[in-house]
Coordinates of C-alpha atoms and ligand atoms in Angstrom, one line a residue:
X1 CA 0.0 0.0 0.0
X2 CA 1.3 3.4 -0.8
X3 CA 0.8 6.9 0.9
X4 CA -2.9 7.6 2.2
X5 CA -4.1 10.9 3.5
X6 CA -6.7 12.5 5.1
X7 CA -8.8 14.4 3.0
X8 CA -11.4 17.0 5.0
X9 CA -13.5 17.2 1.6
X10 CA -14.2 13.6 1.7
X11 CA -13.7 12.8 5.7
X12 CA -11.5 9.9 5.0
X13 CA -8.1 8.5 4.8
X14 CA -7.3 8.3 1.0
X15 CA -4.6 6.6 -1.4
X16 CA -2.9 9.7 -2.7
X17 CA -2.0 9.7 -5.9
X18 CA -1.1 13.4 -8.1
X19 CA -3.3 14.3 -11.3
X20 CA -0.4 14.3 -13.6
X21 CA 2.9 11.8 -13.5
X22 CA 4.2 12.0 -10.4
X23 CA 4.1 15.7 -9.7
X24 CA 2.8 17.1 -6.7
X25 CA 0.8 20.4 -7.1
X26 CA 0.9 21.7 -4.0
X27 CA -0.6 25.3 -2.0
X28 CA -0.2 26.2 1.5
X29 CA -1.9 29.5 3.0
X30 CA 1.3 31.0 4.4
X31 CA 1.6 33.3 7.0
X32 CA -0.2 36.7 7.6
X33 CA 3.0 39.1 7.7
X34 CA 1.6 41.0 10.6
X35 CA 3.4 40.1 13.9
X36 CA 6.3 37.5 14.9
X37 CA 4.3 33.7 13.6
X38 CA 4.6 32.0 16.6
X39 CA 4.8 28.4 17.3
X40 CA 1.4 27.4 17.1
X41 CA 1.7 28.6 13.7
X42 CA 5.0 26.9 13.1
X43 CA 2.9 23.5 13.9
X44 CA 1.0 23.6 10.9
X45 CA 4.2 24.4 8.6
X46 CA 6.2 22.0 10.2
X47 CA 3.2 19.6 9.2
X48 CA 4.2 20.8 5.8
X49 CA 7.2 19.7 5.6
X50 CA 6.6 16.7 6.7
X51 CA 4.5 16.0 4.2
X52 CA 7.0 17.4 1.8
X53 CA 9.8 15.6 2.7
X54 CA 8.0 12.2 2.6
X55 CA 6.0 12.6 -0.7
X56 CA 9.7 13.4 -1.7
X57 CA 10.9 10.0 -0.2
X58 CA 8.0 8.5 -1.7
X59 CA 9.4 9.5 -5.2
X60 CA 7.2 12.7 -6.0
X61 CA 8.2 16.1 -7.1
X62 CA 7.0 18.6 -5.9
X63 CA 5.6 21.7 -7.0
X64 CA 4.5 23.7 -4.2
X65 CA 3.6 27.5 -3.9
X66 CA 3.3 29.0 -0.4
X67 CA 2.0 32.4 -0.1
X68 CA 2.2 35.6 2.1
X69 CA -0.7 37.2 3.2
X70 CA 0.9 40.9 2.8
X71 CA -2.4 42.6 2.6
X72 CA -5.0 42.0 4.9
X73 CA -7.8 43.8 7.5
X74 CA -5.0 43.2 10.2
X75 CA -2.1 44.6 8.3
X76 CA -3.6 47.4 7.2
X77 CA -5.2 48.4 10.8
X78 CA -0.9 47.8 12.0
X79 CA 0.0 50.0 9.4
X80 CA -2.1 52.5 9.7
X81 CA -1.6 52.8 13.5
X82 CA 2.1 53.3 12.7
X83 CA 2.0 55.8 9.6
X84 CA 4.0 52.8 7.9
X85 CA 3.4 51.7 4.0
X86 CA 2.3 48.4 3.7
X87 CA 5.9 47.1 2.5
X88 CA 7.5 49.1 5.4
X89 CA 5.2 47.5 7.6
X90 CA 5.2 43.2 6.6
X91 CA 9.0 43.6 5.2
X92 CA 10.5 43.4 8.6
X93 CA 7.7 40.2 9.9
X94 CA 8.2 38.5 6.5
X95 CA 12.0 38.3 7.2
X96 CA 11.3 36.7 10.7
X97 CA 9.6 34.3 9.2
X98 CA 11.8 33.2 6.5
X99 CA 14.6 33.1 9.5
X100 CA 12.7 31.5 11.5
X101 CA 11.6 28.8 9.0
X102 CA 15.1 28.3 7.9
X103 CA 16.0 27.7 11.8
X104 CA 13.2 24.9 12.3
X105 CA 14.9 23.4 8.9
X106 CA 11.8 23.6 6.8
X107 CA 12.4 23.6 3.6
X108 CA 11.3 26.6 1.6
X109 CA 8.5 26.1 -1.1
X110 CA 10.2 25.8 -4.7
X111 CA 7.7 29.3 -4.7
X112 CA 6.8 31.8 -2.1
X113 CA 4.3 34.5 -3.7
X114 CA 3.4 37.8 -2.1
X115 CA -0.2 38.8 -2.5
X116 CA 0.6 42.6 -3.4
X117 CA 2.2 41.5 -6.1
X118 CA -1.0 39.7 -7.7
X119 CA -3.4 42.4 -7.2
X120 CA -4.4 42.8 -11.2
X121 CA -5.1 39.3 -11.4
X122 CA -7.0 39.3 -8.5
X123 CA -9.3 42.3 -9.4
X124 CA -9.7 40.4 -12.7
X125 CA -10.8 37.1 -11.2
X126 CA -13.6 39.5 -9.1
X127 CA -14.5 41.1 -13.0
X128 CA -15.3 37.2 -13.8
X129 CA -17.3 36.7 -11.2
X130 CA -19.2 39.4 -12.0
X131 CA -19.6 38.6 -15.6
X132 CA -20.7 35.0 -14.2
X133 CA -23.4 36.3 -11.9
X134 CA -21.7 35.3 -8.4
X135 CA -21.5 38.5 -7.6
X136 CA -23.5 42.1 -6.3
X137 CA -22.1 45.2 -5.4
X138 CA -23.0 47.6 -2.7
X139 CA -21.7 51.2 -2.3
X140 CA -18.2 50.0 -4.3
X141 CA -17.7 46.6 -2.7
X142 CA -18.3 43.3 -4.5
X143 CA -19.6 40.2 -2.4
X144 CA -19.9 36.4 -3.4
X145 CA -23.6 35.0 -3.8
X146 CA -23.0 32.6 -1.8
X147 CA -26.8 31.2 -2.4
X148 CA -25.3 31.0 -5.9
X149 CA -23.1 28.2 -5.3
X150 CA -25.1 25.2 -4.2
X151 CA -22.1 22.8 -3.1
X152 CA -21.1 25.9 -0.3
X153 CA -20.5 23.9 3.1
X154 CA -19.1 20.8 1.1
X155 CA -15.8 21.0 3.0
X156 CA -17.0 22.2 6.5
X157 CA -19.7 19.8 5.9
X158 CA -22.2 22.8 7.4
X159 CA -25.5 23.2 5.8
X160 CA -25.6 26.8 4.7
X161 CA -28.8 26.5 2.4
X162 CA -31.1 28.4 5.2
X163 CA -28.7 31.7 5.0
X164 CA -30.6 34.3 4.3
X165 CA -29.7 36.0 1.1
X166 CA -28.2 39.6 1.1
X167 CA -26.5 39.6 4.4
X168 CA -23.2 40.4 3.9
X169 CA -19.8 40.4 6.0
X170 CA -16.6 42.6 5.5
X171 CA -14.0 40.9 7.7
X172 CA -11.7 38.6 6.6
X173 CA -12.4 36.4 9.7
X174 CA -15.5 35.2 10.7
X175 CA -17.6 32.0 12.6
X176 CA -19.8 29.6 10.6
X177 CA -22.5 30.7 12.3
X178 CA -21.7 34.1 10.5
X179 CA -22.1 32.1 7.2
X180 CA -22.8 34.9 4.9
X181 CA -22.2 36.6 1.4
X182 CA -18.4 37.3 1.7
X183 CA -16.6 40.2 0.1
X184 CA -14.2 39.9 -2.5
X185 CA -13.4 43.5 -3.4
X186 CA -13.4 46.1 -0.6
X187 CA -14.3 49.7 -1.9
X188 CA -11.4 52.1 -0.9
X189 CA -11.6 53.9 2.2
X190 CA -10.4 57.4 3.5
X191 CA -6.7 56.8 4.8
X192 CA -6.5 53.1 4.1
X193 CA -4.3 51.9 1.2
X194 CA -5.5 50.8 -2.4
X195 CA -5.2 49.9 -5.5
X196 CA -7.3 51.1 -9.2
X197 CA -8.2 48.3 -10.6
X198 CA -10.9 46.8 -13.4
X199 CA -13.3 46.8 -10.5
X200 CA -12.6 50.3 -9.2
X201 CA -10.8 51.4 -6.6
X202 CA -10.0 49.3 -3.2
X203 CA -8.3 46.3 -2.2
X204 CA -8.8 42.2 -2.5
X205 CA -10.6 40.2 0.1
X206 CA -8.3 37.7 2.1
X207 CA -10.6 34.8 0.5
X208 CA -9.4 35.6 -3.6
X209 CA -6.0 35.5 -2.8
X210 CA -5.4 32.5 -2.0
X211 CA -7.8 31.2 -5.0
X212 CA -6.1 33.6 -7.6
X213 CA -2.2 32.9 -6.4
X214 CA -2.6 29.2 -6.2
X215 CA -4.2 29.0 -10.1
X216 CA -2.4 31.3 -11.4
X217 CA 0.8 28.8 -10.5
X218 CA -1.0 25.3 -10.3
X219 CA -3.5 25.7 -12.4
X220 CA -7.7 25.0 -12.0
X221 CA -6.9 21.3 -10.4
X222 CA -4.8 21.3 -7.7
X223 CA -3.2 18.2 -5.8
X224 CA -3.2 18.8 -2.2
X225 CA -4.3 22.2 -0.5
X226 CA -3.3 22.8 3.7
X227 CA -3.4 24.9 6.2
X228 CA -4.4 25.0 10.2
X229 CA -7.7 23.8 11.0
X230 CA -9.5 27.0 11.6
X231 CA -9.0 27.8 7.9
X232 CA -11.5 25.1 6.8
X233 CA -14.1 27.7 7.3
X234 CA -14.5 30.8 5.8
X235 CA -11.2 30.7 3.9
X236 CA -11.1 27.2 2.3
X237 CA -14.8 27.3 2.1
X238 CA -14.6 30.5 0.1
X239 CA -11.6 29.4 -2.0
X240 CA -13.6 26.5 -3.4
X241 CA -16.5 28.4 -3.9
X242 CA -14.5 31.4 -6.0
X243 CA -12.4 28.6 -7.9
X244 CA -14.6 26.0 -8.7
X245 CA -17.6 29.3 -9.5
X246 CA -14.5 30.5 -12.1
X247 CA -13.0 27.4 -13.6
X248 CA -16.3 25.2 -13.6
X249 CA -14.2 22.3 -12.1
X250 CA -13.2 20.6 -8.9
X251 CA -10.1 22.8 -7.3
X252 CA -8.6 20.9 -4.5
X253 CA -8.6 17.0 -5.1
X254 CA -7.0 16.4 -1.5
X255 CA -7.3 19.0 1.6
X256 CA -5.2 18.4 4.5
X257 CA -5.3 20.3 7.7
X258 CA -3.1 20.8 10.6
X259 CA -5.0 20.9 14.6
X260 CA -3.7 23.6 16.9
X261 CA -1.3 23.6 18.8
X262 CA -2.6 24.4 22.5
X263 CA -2.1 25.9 25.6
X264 CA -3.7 25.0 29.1
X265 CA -6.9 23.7 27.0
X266 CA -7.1 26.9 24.2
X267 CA -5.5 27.1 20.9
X268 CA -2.5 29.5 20.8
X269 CA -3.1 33.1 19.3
X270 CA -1.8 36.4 18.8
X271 CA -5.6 37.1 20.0
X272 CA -5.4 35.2 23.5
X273 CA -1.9 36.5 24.0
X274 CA -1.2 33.0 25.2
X275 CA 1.5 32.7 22.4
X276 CA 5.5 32.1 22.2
X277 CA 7.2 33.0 19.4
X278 CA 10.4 31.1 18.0
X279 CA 12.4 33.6 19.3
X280 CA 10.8 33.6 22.9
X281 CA 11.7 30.0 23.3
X282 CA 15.3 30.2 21.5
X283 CA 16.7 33.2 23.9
X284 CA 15.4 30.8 27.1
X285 CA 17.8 28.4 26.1
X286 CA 15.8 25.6 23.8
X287 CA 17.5 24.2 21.3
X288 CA 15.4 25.3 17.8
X289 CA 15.3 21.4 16.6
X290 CA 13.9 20.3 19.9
X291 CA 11.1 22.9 19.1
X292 CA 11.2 21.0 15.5
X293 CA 11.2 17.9 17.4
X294 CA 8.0 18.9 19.2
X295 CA 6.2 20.3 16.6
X296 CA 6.5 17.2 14.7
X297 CA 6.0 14.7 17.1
X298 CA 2.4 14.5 17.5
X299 CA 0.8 13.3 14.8
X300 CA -0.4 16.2 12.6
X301 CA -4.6 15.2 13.3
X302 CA -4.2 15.4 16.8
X303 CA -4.1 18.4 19.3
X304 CA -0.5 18.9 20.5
X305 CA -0.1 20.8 24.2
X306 CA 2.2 22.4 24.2
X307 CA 4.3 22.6 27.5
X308 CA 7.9 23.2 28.4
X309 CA 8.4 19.6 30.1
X310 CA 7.7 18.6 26.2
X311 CA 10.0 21.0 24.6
X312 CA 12.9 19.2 27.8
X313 CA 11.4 16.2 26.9
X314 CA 12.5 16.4 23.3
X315 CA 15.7 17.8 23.9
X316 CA 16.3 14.6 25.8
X317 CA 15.1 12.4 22.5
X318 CA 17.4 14.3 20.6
X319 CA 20.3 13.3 23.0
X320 CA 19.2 9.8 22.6
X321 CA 19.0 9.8 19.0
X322 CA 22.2 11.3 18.9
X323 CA 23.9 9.3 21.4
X324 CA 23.0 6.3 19.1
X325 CA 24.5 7.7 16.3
X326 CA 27.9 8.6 17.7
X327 CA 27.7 5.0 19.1
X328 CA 27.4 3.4 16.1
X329 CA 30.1 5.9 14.3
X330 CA 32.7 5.4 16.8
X331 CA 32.3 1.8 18.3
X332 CA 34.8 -1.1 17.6
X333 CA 32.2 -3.6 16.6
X334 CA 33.5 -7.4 15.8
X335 CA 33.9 -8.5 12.6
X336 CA 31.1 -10.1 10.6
X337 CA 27.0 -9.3 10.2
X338 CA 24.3 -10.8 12.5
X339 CA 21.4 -12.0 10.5
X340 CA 18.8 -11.2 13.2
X341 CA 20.4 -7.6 13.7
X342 CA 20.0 -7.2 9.9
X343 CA 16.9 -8.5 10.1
X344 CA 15.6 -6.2 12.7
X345 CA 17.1 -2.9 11.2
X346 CA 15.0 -3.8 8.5
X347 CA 11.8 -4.5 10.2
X348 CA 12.6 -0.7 12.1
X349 CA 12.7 0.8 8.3
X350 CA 9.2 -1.0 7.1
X351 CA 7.7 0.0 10.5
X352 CA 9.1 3.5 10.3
X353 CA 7.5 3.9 7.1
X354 CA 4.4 2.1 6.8
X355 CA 3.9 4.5 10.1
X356 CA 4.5 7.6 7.3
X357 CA 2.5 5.8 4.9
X358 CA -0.1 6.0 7.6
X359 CA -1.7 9.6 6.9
X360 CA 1.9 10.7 8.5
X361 CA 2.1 9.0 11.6
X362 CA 5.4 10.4 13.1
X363 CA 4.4 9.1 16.5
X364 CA 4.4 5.6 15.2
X365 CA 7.7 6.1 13.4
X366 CA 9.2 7.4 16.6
X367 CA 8.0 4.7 18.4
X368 CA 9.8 2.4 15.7
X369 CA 13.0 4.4 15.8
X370 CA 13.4 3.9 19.7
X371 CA 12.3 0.5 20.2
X372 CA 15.3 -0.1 17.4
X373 CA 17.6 2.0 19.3
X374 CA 16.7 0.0 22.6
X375 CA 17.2 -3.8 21.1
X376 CA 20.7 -1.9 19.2
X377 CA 21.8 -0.7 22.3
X378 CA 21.0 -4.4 24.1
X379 CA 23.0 -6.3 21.1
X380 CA 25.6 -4.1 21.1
X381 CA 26.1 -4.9 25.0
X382 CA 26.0 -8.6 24.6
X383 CA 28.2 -8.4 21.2
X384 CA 26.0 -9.3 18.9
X385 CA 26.0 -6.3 16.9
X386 CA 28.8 -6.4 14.2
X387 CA 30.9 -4.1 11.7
X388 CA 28.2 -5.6 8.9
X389 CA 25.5 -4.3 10.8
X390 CA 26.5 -1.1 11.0
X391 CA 24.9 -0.1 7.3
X392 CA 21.7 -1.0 8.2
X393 CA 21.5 0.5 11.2
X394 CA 22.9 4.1 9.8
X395 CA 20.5 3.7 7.1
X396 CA 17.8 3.5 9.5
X397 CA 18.9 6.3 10.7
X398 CA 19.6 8.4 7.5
X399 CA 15.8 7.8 6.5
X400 CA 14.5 9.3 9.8
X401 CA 16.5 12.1 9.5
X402 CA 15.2 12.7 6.1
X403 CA 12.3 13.8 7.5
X404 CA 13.0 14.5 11.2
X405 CA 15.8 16.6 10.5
X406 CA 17.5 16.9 13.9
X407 CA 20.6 15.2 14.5
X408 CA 22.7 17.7 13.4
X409 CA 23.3 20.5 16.0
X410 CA 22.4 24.2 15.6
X411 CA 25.9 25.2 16.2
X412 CA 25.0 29.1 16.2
X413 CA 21.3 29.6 16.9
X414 CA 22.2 32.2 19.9
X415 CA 25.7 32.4 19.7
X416 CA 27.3 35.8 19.2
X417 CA 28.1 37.1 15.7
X418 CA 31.7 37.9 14.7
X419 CA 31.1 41.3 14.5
X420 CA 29.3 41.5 18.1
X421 CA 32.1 39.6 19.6
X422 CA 34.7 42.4 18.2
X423 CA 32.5 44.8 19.7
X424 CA 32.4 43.5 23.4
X425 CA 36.4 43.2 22.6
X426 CA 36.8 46.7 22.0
X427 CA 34.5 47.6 24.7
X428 CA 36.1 45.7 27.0
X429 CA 39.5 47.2 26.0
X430 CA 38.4 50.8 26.5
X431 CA 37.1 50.0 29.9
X432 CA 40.3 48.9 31.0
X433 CA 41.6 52.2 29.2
X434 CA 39.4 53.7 31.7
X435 CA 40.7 51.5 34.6
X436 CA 36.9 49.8 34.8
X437 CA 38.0 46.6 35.6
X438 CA 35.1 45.7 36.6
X439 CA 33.1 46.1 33.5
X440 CA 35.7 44.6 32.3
X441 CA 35.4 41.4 33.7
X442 CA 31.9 41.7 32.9
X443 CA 32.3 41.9 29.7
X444 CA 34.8 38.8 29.9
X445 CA 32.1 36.6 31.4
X446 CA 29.6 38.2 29.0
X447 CA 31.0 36.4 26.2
X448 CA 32.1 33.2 27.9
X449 CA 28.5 32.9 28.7
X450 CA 27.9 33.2 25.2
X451 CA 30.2 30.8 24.1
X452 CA 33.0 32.7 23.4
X453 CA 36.8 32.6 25.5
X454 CA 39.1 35.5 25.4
X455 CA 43.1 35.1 25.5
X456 CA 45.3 37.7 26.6
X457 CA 48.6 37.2 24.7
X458 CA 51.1 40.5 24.1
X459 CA 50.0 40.4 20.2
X460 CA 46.3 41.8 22.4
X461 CA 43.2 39.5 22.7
X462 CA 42.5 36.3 20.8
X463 CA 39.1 35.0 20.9
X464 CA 38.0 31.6 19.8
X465 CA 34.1 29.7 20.4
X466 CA 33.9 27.1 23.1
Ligands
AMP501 P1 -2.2 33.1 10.1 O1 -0.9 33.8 10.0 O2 -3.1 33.5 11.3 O3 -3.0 33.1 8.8 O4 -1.9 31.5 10.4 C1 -0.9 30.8 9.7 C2 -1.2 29.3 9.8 O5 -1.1 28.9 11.1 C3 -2.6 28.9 9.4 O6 -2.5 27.7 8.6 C4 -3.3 28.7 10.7 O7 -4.4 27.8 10.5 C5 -2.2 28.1 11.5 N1 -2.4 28.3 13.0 C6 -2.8 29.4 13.7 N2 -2.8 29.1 15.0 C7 -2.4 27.8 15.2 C8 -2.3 27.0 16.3 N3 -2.4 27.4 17.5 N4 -1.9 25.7 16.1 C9 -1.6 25.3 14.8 N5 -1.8 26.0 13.7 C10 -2.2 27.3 13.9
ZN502 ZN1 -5.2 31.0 2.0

């Protein structure tokens, strides 16, 4: 049996198999560049590359777009506030995200798409709407019929057909129970940004641009479609009904979506103010793969609690995993191959990725991995293990970092840059000028608490990293 999924449109576990060849067309709702993401955030993409990296072991290629929502009723209320531009305002968030991708290791998208820079298109999906009859306008806004689309609810499995026709909402964000026309061109507004367009003046609804970027690249049919749970409805909802209303055919074939991450019972959010951001958990001393580690661990269906025993908790699996490695690296083993070691690295492998194979179960592939590195560990101590097995058992290992991703260190996550470190030199130079020993000594133990040890020789100070 090959890879099955989980598929929200159909509610159930699915073979997964691309349109075309064995490319996977593939759109993720990025980020809304507003704030710092924060880790509940980072679950879902962390999901995502999960499921990249294993439909990548399974032999697919991938074609996956990710965009960032850079224009938005949140944005623009931030930017507003602050006298900013729009760009002045997301460029610095956008960056924090990229960083703070590229420090969980997930891999970037082959594209990453801004929606400001898809505005026409956008305004000219709305005009063929409107030329279908999906649409109305009111006072320079355009809204989705959604009593035009019969199939609306299909994904949220919610029976919307007792809506009442003509009510309308503006936000971006709403309940189900709010179920109602949505807008997909906002009229400009006094001291808000906006753009002229074949619909007049204003700006895109949050819905259209996901529908619009993820066509535009993928085409009317796409593969697989993700996001968090809580985008199910509206967005997803109102994607399908914008895509499928424009292209006449079926635009997701498999949606696949991430549950929260939570805290003390309630889903982390910028909005509870019960969030950590990568950055939080980094300067309190956690390693950024045990945060990986975490993220991961939980199967991506399931709630994940997030708690700081279970960030130690997967430092210490890390260790483990790690431990195992250098074991096997640097061990004398006996010449020869066992049969029955052989024979259980390669049970471990089928285990760990049937357990993939399994709608991504990484729990189950964990489990695998450490009930493996506990019989190794036991064979090794009686002797049983030899040089020969030592392939197996590395290859083991190499799959599960394929996807897992964490036995290399983060050598420099929050160490000191070479250019600080020659700063706190000089400083500490001019406050022995100055005869301040003590801040001089301060300085000293500054840096060896950030890894770095100073040497006083007569050519002056010589640094080098712990
Ligand atoms: P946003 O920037 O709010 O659009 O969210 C980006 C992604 O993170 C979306 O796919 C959300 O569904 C997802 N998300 C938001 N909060 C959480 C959470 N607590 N746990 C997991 N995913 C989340
Ligand atoms: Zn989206």
């Amino acid at each position: 049996m090959g890879l099955r999924l989980y598929n929200t449109l159909t509610q159930r576990t699915e073979e997964f198999r691309p349109l075309h060849d064995n490319i996977v067309r593939m759109y993720t709702c990025g980020p809304t560049v507003y704030h710092y993401v924060h880790i509940g955030n980072f679950r879902t993409f962390a999901f995502q590359d999960v499921l990249r990296r294993w439909l990548r072991a399974r032999g697919f290629t991938l074609d996956h777009v990710m965009n960032l929502t850079d224009v938005e009723d949140k944005i623009i209320r931030n930017a507003v506030a602050q006298g900013k531009s729009l760009r002045d305002y997301t460029a610095e968030y956008e960056q924090a995200f990229l960083d703070d991708s590229a420090q969980l290791r997930l891999e970037r998208a082959e594209r990453v798409v801004r929606a400001t820079e898809h505005i026409p298109e956008m305004a000219e999906a709305v005009r063929s709407l409107e030329q279908k009859g999906f649409t109305y306008e009111t006072e320079g806004s355009v809204y989705y019929r959604i009593g035009k689309f019969p199939e609306y609810g299909k994904l949220s499995h919610s029976d919307f057909s007792g809506i009442r026709a003509g009510a309308r909402v503006d936000k971006d964000e709403y309940e189900k129970a709010d179920a109602r026309d949505f807008v997909l061109w906002k009229a400009r507004k006094e001291g808000e940004p906006y753009w002229d367009s074949v619909v007049g003046p204003g700006r895109p609804g949050w819905h259209i641009e996901c529908s619009v970027m993820s066509m535009k690249y993928l085409g009317e049919t796409l593969d697989i479609h993700t996001g968090g749970v809580d985008l199910t409805f509206p967005h997803h909802e109102n994607e399908i009904a914008q895509s499928e209303a424009l292209t006449g055919k079926q635009f997701v074939r498999y949606w696949l979506h991430a549950e929260h991450l939570i805290v003390e019972g309630q889903k982390m959010s910028k909005s509870l103010g019960n969030f950590y951001t990568l950055r939080d958990v980094i300067t309190m001393g956690y390693q950024p793969e045990a945060v990986r580690y975490l993220l991961i661990s939980v199967p991506y269906r399931k709630k994940l609690n997030f708690t700081f025993d279970g960030l130690k908790a997967a430092a210490t699996s890390i260790q483990r995993l790690r431990d195992f490695e250098l074991r096997l690296k640097t061990s004398r083993f006996a010449d020869g191959r066992d049969a029955k070691v052989d024979e259980r690295s390669a049970h471990a492998l089928r285990q760990f990725e049937d357990s993939l194979d399994d709608d991504l179960n990484t729990a189950e592939a964990l489990a695998a991995v450490f009930e493996y590195i506990r019989d190794i560990n036991t064979a090794m101590d009686a002797g049983d293990f030899r040089l020969g097995n030592v392939d197996g058992a590395l290859g083991l290992l190499e799959r599960f970092d394929e996807i897992f991703d964490v036995l290399k260190p983060t050598t420099d996550a929050s160490s000191i840059s070479e250019a600080d470190v020659e700063t706190l030199i000089a400083d500490r130079a001019a406050a022995k000028r100055a005869r301040n020993f003590s801040r001089a000594d301060e300085i000293r133990k500054e840096l060896l608490d950030r890894g770095v040890v100073l040497e006083d020789t007569k050519d002056g100070v010589r640094w080098k990293r712990k």
